[in-house]
Amino acid sequence: DTEVTQTPKHLVMGMTNKKSLKCEQHMGHRAMYWYKQKAKKPPELMFVYSYEKLSINESVPSRFSPECPNSSLLNLHLHALQPEDSALYLCASSHAGQMNTEAFFGQGTRLTVV
Amino acid sequence: GESVGLHLPTLSVQEGDNSIINCAYSNSASDYFIWYKQESGKGPQFIIDIRSNMDKRQGQRVTVLLNKTVKHLSLQIAATQPGDSAVYFCAENTGAGSYQLTFGKGTKLSVIP
């Protein structure tokens, strides 16, 4: 199984809503990532989890709150988002502690904030 | 031919021709590079990788070349097919002692049947 599964595929939320994005992998990877991708732009790193601990936060606003409940799951909790936060949110995973390793990506959640 | 749009460079090639996609990376200390393919509505898909101690690596129909002197990567696709139409990103591991993939701007490849 070389899949990273993200749910939901699409999400529309209001600026006062609270929602969560979910990501799951069963490849035994102990590093997981959240990326944000705007249209016609490259993915931009948001958060890195290594061995279920947050290791990198790329100065992401606090309205985005990541959580790694176990080695297979990664969540991104959303609250009080702005329309400019509308984007494709990608989850990825890789072997932790290795510098020369492939990161596997999910299909993303297309988020629209209204 | 190749054109640079407002945000995303585009390369148009005839089916069966070879494609060359270029990428300038940012960090001279980067030690690992990956080419990803992203089709519309999907996540990035691994194509091929290369370590900084190599200057060439070949896969099935694809070749990656690395020139560390000028911080340049290229992806060559042989006998381009319609299914190769996608956006191609180079990514470099810019983390110092950790793994942090930073993506380049991307090139949209359009294959003309």
PDB file of C-alpha atoms in Angstrom:
ATOM      1  CA  ASP A   1       0.000   0.000   0.000  1.00  0.00           C
ATOM      2  CA  THR A   2       1.710   3.183  -1.189  1.00  0.00           C
ATOM      3  CA  GLU A   3      -1.261   5.454  -0.736  1.00  0.00           C
ATOM      4  CA  VAL A   4      -1.815   8.573   1.264  1.00  0.00           C
ATOM      5  CA  THR A   5      -5.551   9.038   1.699  1.00  0.00           C
ATOM      6  CA  GLN A   6      -7.071  12.441   2.338  1.00  0.00           C
ATOM      7  CA  THR A   7     -10.639  13.247   3.297  1.00  0.00           C
ATOM      8  CA  PRO A   8     -12.728  15.036   2.341  1.00  0.00           C
ATOM      9  CA  LYS A   9     -11.826  15.597  -1.312  1.00  0.00           C
ATOM     10  CA  HIS A  10     -13.747  18.861  -1.363  1.00  0.00           C
ATOM     11  CA  LEU A  11     -14.803  21.180   1.453  1.00  0.00           C
ATOM     12  CA  VAL A  12     -16.725  24.434   1.456  1.00  0.00           C
ATOM     13  CA  MET A  13     -16.804  26.274   4.759  1.00  0.00           C
ATOM     14  CA  GLY A  14     -17.866  29.627   6.094  1.00  0.00           C
ATOM     15  CA  MET A  15     -15.497  31.955   7.874  1.00  0.00           C
ATOM     16  CA  THR A  16     -17.042  31.142  11.261  1.00  0.00           C
ATOM     17  CA  ASN A  17     -17.028  27.369  10.799  1.00  0.00           C
ATOM     18  CA  LYS A  18     -14.729  24.809  12.384  1.00  0.00           C
ATOM     19  CA  LYS A  19     -13.719  21.882  10.207  1.00  0.00           C
ATOM     20  CA  SER A  20     -10.977  19.281  10.018  1.00  0.00           C
ATOM     21  CA  LEU A  21      -8.981  17.758   7.205  1.00  0.00           C
ATOM     22  CA  LYS A  22      -7.824  14.183   7.628  1.00  0.00           C
ATOM     23  CA  CYS A  23      -4.889  12.237   6.251  1.00  0.00           C
ATOM     24  CA  GLU A  24      -4.006   8.571   6.656  1.00  0.00           C
ATOM     25  CA  GLN A  25      -1.137   6.368   5.507  1.00  0.00           C
ATOM     26  CA  HIS A  26      -0.189   2.761   6.223  1.00  0.00           C
ATOM     27  CA  MET A  27       3.312   2.700   4.810  1.00  0.00           C
ATOM     28  CA  GLY A  28       4.962   2.832   8.223  1.00  0.00           C
ATOM     29  CA  HIS A  29       6.176   6.363   7.578  1.00  0.00           C
ATOM     30  CA  ARG A  30       6.981   8.323  10.718  1.00  0.00           C
ATOM     31  CA  ALA A  31       7.197  11.734   9.013  1.00  0.00           C
ATOM     32  CA  MET A  32       4.063  13.477   7.791  1.00  0.00           C
ATOM     33  CA  TYR A  33       3.543  16.856   6.216  1.00  0.00           C
ATOM     34  CA  TRP A  34       0.908  19.428   5.350  1.00  0.00           C
ATOM     35  CA  TYR A  35       1.353  21.536   2.233  1.00  0.00           C
ATOM     36  CA  LYS A  36      -0.815  24.330   0.838  1.00  0.00           C
ATOM     37  CA  GLN A  37      -1.100  24.837  -2.917  1.00  0.00           C
ATOM     38  CA  LYS A  38      -2.726  27.800  -4.618  1.00  0.00           C
ATOM     39  CA  ALA A  39      -3.752  27.626  -8.264  1.00  0.00           C
ATOM     40  CA  LYS A  40      -0.822  27.573 -10.713  1.00  0.00           C
ATOM     41  CA  LYS A  41       1.663  27.685  -7.822  1.00  0.00           C
ATOM     42  CA  PRO A  42       3.926  25.065  -6.274  1.00  0.00           C
ATOM     43  CA  PRO A  43       3.034  23.357  -2.985  1.00  0.00           C
ATOM     44  CA  GLU A  44       4.257  25.301   0.055  1.00  0.00           C
ATOM     45  CA  LEU A  45       5.253  23.527   3.244  1.00  0.00           C
ATOM     46  CA  MET A  46       3.112  24.307   6.291  1.00  0.00           C
ATOM     47  CA  PHE A  47       3.909  21.723   8.969  1.00  0.00           C
ATOM     48  CA  VAL A  48       6.207  18.759   9.516  1.00  0.00           C
ATOM     49  CA  TYR A  49       5.591  15.994  12.033  1.00  0.00           C
ATOM     50  CA  SER A  50       8.372  13.602  12.893  1.00  0.00           C
ATOM     51  CA  TYR A  51       7.627  10.625  15.162  1.00  0.00           C
ATOM     52  CA  GLU A  52       4.254  12.189  15.965  1.00  0.00           C
ATOM     53  CA  LYS A  53       5.839  15.404  17.213  1.00  0.00           C
ATOM     54  CA  LEU A  54       5.591  18.767  15.482  1.00  0.00           C
ATOM     55  CA  SER A  55       9.082  19.577  14.235  1.00  0.00           C
ATOM     56  CA  ILE A  56       8.496  22.406  11.768  1.00  0.00           C
ATOM     57  CA  ASN A  57       5.850  25.124  11.629  1.00  0.00           C
ATOM     58  CA  GLU A  58       6.501  27.430   8.694  1.00  0.00           C
ATOM     59  CA  SER A  59       4.999  30.482  10.414  1.00  0.00           C
ATOM     60  CA  VAL A  60       1.476  29.297   9.700  1.00  0.00           C
ATOM     61  CA  PRO A  61      -1.369  31.373  11.240  1.00  0.00           C
ATOM     62  CA  SER A  62      -2.932  29.866  14.353  1.00  0.00           C
ATOM     63  CA  ARG A  63      -6.276  29.433  12.580  1.00  0.00           C
ATOM     64  CA  PHE A  64      -4.589  26.282  11.201  1.00  0.00           C
ATOM     65  CA  SER A  65      -3.962  23.734  13.933  1.00  0.00           C
ATOM     66  CA  PRO A  66      -2.274  20.422  13.085  1.00  0.00           C
ATOM     67  CA  GLU A  67      -2.598  17.247  15.100  1.00  0.00           C
ATOM     68  CA  CYS A  68      -0.923  13.854  14.791  1.00  0.00           C
ATOM     69  CA  PRO A  69      -2.922  11.408  16.958  1.00  0.00           C
ATOM     70  CA  ASN A  70      -0.821   8.398  15.943  1.00  0.00           C
ATOM     71  CA  SER A  71       1.785   7.307  13.425  1.00  0.00           C
ATOM     72  CA  SER A  72      -0.785   6.723  10.669  1.00  0.00           C
ATOM     73  CA  LEU A  73      -2.994   9.788  11.026  1.00  0.00           C
ATOM     74  CA  LEU A  74      -2.548  13.492  10.520  1.00  0.00           C
ATOM     75  CA  ASN A  75      -5.264  16.095  10.959  1.00  0.00           C
ATOM     76  CA  LEU A  76      -5.498  19.769  10.160  1.00  0.00           C
ATOM     77  CA  HIS A  77      -8.071  21.640  12.217  1.00  0.00           C
ATOM     78  CA  LEU A  78      -9.460  24.784  10.649  1.00  0.00           C
ATOM     79  CA  HIS A  79     -11.144  27.673  12.450  1.00  0.00           C
ATOM     80  CA  ALA A  80     -12.040  31.226  11.460  1.00  0.00           C
ATOM     81  CA  LEU A  81     -10.472  30.932   8.032  1.00  0.00           C
ATOM     82  CA  GLN A  82     -10.351  33.707   5.469  1.00  0.00           C
ATOM     83  CA  PRO A  83     -11.321  33.501   1.770  1.00  0.00           C
ATOM     84  CA  GLU A  84      -7.624  33.752   0.853  1.00  0.00           C
ATOM     85  CA  ASP A  85      -7.091  30.432   2.641  1.00  0.00           C
ATOM     86  CA  SER A  86      -8.982  28.729  -0.186  1.00  0.00           C
ATOM     87  CA  ALA A  87      -6.513  26.311  -1.755  1.00  0.00           C
ATOM     88  CA  LEU A  88      -5.615  22.659  -2.291  1.00  0.00           C
ATOM     89  CA  TYR A  89      -4.284  21.185   0.957  1.00  0.00           C
ATOM     90  CA  LEU A  90      -1.909  18.308   0.428  1.00  0.00           C
ATOM     91  CA  CYS A  91      -0.750  15.747   2.927  1.00  0.00           C
ATOM     92  CA  ALA A  92       2.467  13.797   2.405  1.00  0.00           C
ATOM     93  CA  SER A  93       4.473  11.178   4.249  1.00  0.00           C
ATOM     94  CA  SER A  94       8.006   9.797   4.140  1.00  0.00           C
ATOM     95  CA  HIS A  95      10.477   7.766   6.153  1.00  0.00           C
ATOM     96  CA  ALA A  96      11.652   9.861   9.077  1.00  0.00           C
ATOM     97  CA  GLY A  97      15.314  10.592   9.682  1.00  0.00           C
ATOM     98  CA  GLN A  98      16.282   9.995   6.063  1.00  0.00           C
ATOM     99  CA  MET A  99      17.455  12.848   3.858  1.00  0.00           C
ATOM    100  CA  ASN A 100      17.300  11.014   0.541  1.00  0.00           C
ATOM    101  CA  THR A 101      13.819   9.587   0.476  1.00  0.00           C
ATOM    102  CA  GLU A 102      10.686  10.090  -1.544  1.00  0.00           C
ATOM    103  CA  ALA A 103       7.689  11.884  -0.073  1.00  0.00           C
ATOM    104  CA  PHE A 104       4.359  10.354  -1.073  1.00  0.00           C
ATOM    105  CA  PHE A 105       1.476  12.759  -1.574  1.00  0.00           C
ATOM    106  CA  GLY A 106      -2.249  12.373  -1.196  1.00  0.00           C
ATOM    107  CA  GLN A 107      -4.743  13.695  -3.724  1.00  0.00           C
ATOM    108  CA  GLY A 108      -5.471  16.729  -1.594  1.00  0.00           C
ATOM    109  CA  THR A 109      -8.513  18.444  -0.163  1.00  0.00           C
ATOM    110  CA  ARG A 110      -9.857  21.300  -2.261  1.00  0.00           C
ATOM    111  CA  LEU A 111     -10.919  23.895   0.318  1.00  0.00           C
ATOM    112  CA  THR A 112     -13.155  26.850  -0.468  1.00  0.00           C
ATOM    113  CA  VAL A 113     -13.774  29.459   2.229  1.00  0.00           C
ATOM    114  CA  VAL A 114     -16.880  31.577   1.665  1.00  0.00           C
TER     115      VAL A 114
ATOM    116  CA  GLY B   1       8.081  25.823 -27.908  1.00  0.00           C
ATOM    117  CA  GLU B   2       8.394  27.263 -24.410  1.00  0.00           C
ATOM    118  CA  SER B   3       6.663  30.325 -23.082  1.00  0.00           C
ATOM    119  CA  VAL B   4       6.594  31.926 -19.688  1.00  0.00           C
ATOM    120  CA  GLY B   5       3.137  32.947 -18.589  1.00  0.00           C
ATOM    121  CA  LEU B   6       2.210  35.138 -15.687  1.00  0.00           C
ATOM    122  CA  HIS B   7       2.733  32.339 -13.195  1.00  0.00           C
ATOM    123  CA  LEU B   8       3.434  29.017 -14.889  1.00  0.00           C
ATOM    124  CA  PRO B   9       5.848  28.379 -17.772  1.00  0.00           C
ATOM    125  CA  THR B  10       4.367  26.201 -20.491  1.00  0.00           C
ATOM    126  CA  LEU B  11       6.090  23.774 -22.831  1.00  0.00           C
ATOM    127  CA  SER B  12       4.241  22.411 -25.869  1.00  0.00           C
ATOM    128  CA  VAL B  13       5.649  19.372 -27.653  1.00  0.00           C
ATOM    129  CA  GLN B  14       4.500  17.081 -30.436  1.00  0.00           C
ATOM    130  CA  GLU B  15       3.591  13.535 -29.467  1.00  0.00           C
ATOM    131  CA  GLY B  16       6.589  11.285 -29.984  1.00  0.00           C
ATOM    132  CA  ASP B  17       9.141  14.062 -29.578  1.00  0.00           C
ATOM    133  CA  ASN B  18      11.466  14.339 -26.602  1.00  0.00           C
ATOM    134  CA  SER B  19      10.705  16.894 -23.885  1.00  0.00           C
ATOM    135  CA  ILE B  20      13.173  18.771 -21.738  1.00  0.00           C
ATOM    136  CA  ILE B  21      11.941  20.558 -18.636  1.00  0.00           C
ATOM    137  CA  ASN B  22      14.341  22.784 -16.756  1.00  0.00           C
ATOM    138  CA  CYS B  23      14.539  23.894 -13.168  1.00  0.00           C
ATOM    139  CA  ALA B  24      16.809  26.302 -11.319  1.00  0.00           C
ATOM    140  CA  TYR B  25      17.070  25.388  -7.656  1.00  0.00           C
ATOM    141  CA  SER B  26      17.763  27.758  -4.853  1.00  0.00           C
ATOM    142  CA  ASN B  27      20.051  26.248  -2.248  1.00  0.00           C
ATOM    143  CA  SER B  28      23.620  25.219  -3.059  1.00  0.00           C
ATOM    144  CA  ALA B  29      23.582  23.013   0.066  1.00  0.00           C
ATOM    145  CA  SER B  30      20.608  20.938  -1.141  1.00  0.00           C
ATOM    146  CA  ASP B  31      21.627  17.294  -1.370  1.00  0.00           C
ATOM    147  CA  TYR B  32      18.606  15.555  -2.800  1.00  0.00           C
ATOM    148  CA  PHE B  33      16.224  16.384  -5.631  1.00  0.00           C
ATOM    149  CA  ILE B  34      12.957  14.954  -6.884  1.00  0.00           C
ATOM    150  CA  TRP B  35      10.867  15.501  -9.988  1.00  0.00           C
ATOM    151  CA  TYR B  36       7.125  15.294  -9.426  1.00  0.00           C
ATOM    152  CA  LYS B  37       4.294  15.159 -11.965  1.00  0.00           C
ATOM    153  CA  GLN B  38       0.972  16.719 -11.027  1.00  0.00           C
ATOM    154  CA  GLU B  39      -2.099  16.097 -13.128  1.00  0.00           C
ATOM    155  CA  SER B  40      -5.138  18.320 -12.854  1.00  0.00           C
ATOM    156  CA  GLY B  41      -7.045  17.713  -9.623  1.00  0.00           C
ATOM    157  CA  LYS B  42      -4.456  15.291  -8.251  1.00  0.00           C
ATOM    158  CA  GLY B  43      -1.561  15.340  -5.852  1.00  0.00           C
ATOM    159  CA  PRO B  44       2.092  15.324  -6.950  1.00  0.00           C
ATOM    160  CA  GLN B  45       3.340  11.952  -8.149  1.00  0.00           C
ATOM    161  CA  PHE B  46       6.990  10.878  -7.868  1.00  0.00           C
ATOM    162  CA  ILE B  47       8.816  10.475 -11.185  1.00  0.00           C
ATOM    163  CA  ILE B  48      12.523  10.237 -10.431  1.00  0.00           C
ATOM    164  CA  ASP B  49      15.045  11.419  -7.875  1.00  0.00           C
ATOM    165  CA  ILE B  50      18.770  12.160  -7.780  1.00  0.00           C
ATOM    166  CA  ARG B  51      21.322  12.695  -5.042  1.00  0.00           C
ATOM    167  CA  SER B  52      23.826  15.520  -5.152  1.00  0.00           C
ATOM    168  CA  ASN B  53      26.743  13.108  -5.620  1.00  0.00           C
ATOM    169  CA  MET B  54      25.362  12.143  -9.044  1.00  0.00           C
ATOM    170  CA  ASP B  55      24.985  14.153 -12.235  1.00  0.00           C
ATOM    171  CA  LYS B  56      22.674  11.847 -14.158  1.00  0.00           C
ATOM    172  CA  ARG B  57      20.064   9.228 -13.413  1.00  0.00           C
ATOM    173  CA  GLN B  58      17.863   7.312 -15.796  1.00  0.00           C
ATOM    174  CA  GLY B  59      14.479   5.762 -15.343  1.00  0.00           C
ATOM    175  CA  GLN B  60      11.907   4.397 -17.716  1.00  0.00           C
ATOM    176  CA  ARG B  61      11.642   7.024 -20.497  1.00  0.00           C
ATOM    177  CA  VAL B  62      12.910   9.713 -18.123  1.00  0.00           C
ATOM    178  CA  THR B  63      16.352  11.070 -17.353  1.00  0.00           C
ATOM    179  CA  VAL B  64      17.308  13.635 -14.748  1.00  0.00           C
ATOM    180  CA  LEU B  65      20.459  15.721 -15.103  1.00  0.00           C
ATOM    181  CA  LEU B  66      21.991  17.704 -12.256  1.00  0.00           C
ATOM    182  CA  ASN B  67      24.468  20.545 -12.712  1.00  0.00           C
ATOM    183  CA  LYS B  68      25.533  21.691  -9.262  1.00  0.00           C
ATOM    184  CA  THR B  69      27.842  24.376 -10.625  1.00  0.00           C
ATOM    185  CA  VAL B  70      24.942  26.418 -11.938  1.00  0.00           C
ATOM    186  CA  LYS B  71      22.273  24.929  -9.633  1.00  0.00           C
ATOM    187  CA  HIS B  72      20.279  23.495 -12.503  1.00  0.00           C
ATOM    188  CA  LEU B  73      18.156  20.391 -12.899  1.00  0.00           C
ATOM    189  CA  SER B  74      16.551  19.059 -16.025  1.00  0.00           C
ATOM    190  CA  LEU B  75      14.036  16.328 -16.747  1.00  0.00           C
ATOM    191  CA  GLN B  76      14.131  14.658 -20.124  1.00  0.00           C
ATOM    192  CA  ILE B  77      11.117  12.658 -21.256  1.00  0.00           C
ATOM    193  CA  ALA B  78      11.668  10.424 -24.276  1.00  0.00           C
ATOM    194  CA  ALA B  79       8.919   9.822 -26.839  1.00  0.00           C
ATOM    195  CA  THR B  80       6.448  12.104 -25.099  1.00  0.00           C
ATOM    196  CA  GLN B  81       2.903  10.755 -24.911  1.00  0.00           C
ATOM    197  CA  PRO B  82      -0.451  12.501 -24.335  1.00  0.00           C
ATOM    198  CA  GLY B  83      -0.532  10.975 -20.852  1.00  0.00           C
ATOM    199  CA  ASP B  84       2.585  12.973 -20.008  1.00  0.00           C
ATOM    200  CA  SER B  85       0.577  16.211 -20.135  1.00  0.00           C
ATOM    201  CA  ALA B  86       0.743  17.647 -16.624  1.00  0.00           C
ATOM    202  CA  VAL B  87       2.566  20.190 -14.482  1.00  0.00           C
ATOM    203  CA  TYR B  88       6.083  19.118 -13.551  1.00  0.00           C
ATOM    204  CA  PHE B  89       7.783  20.346 -10.387  1.00  0.00           C
ATOM    205  CA  CYS B  90      11.326  19.936  -9.254  1.00  0.00           C
ATOM    206  CA  ALA B  91      11.752  19.721  -5.488  1.00  0.00           C
ATOM    207  CA  GLU B  92      14.896  20.010  -3.397  1.00  0.00           C
ATOM    208  CA  ASN B  93      15.593  18.965   0.149  1.00  0.00           C
ATOM    209  CA  THR B  94      16.542  22.300   1.683  1.00  0.00           C
ATOM    210  CA  GLY B  95      16.494  21.113   5.273  1.00  0.00           C
ATOM    211  CA  ALA B  96      19.804  21.274   7.139  1.00  0.00           C
ATOM    212  CA  GLY B  97      19.842  17.986   8.988  1.00  0.00           C
ATOM    213  CA  SER B  98      16.135  17.504   8.467  1.00  0.00           C
ATOM    214  CA  TYR B  99      13.901  16.672   5.543  1.00  0.00           C
ATOM    215  CA  GLN B 100      12.167  19.672   4.014  1.00  0.00           C
ATOM    216  CA  LEU B 101      11.065  19.532   0.410  1.00  0.00           C
ATOM    217  CA  THR B 102      10.898  22.905  -1.311  1.00  0.00           C
ATOM    218  CA  PHE B 103       9.213  22.990  -4.700  1.00  0.00           C
ATOM    219  CA  GLY B 104      10.247  24.974  -7.748  1.00  0.00           C
ATOM    220  CA  LYS B 105       7.765  27.009  -9.769  1.00  0.00           C
ATOM    221  CA  GLY B 106       6.629  24.223 -12.084  1.00  0.00           C
ATOM    222  CA  THR B 107       6.300  23.811 -15.841  1.00  0.00           C
ATOM    223  CA  LYS B 108       3.113  22.852 -17.622  1.00  0.00           C
ATOM    224  CA  LEU B 109       3.769  20.285 -20.339  1.00  0.00           C
ATOM    225  CA  SER B 110       1.183  20.087 -23.126  1.00  0.00           C
ATOM    226  CA  VAL B 111       1.496  17.243 -25.613  1.00  0.00           C
ATOM    227  CA  ILE B 112       0.036  17.861 -29.059  1.00  0.00           C
ATOM    228  CA  PRO B 113      -1.398  14.643 -30.575  1.00  0.00           C
TER     229      PRO B 113
END
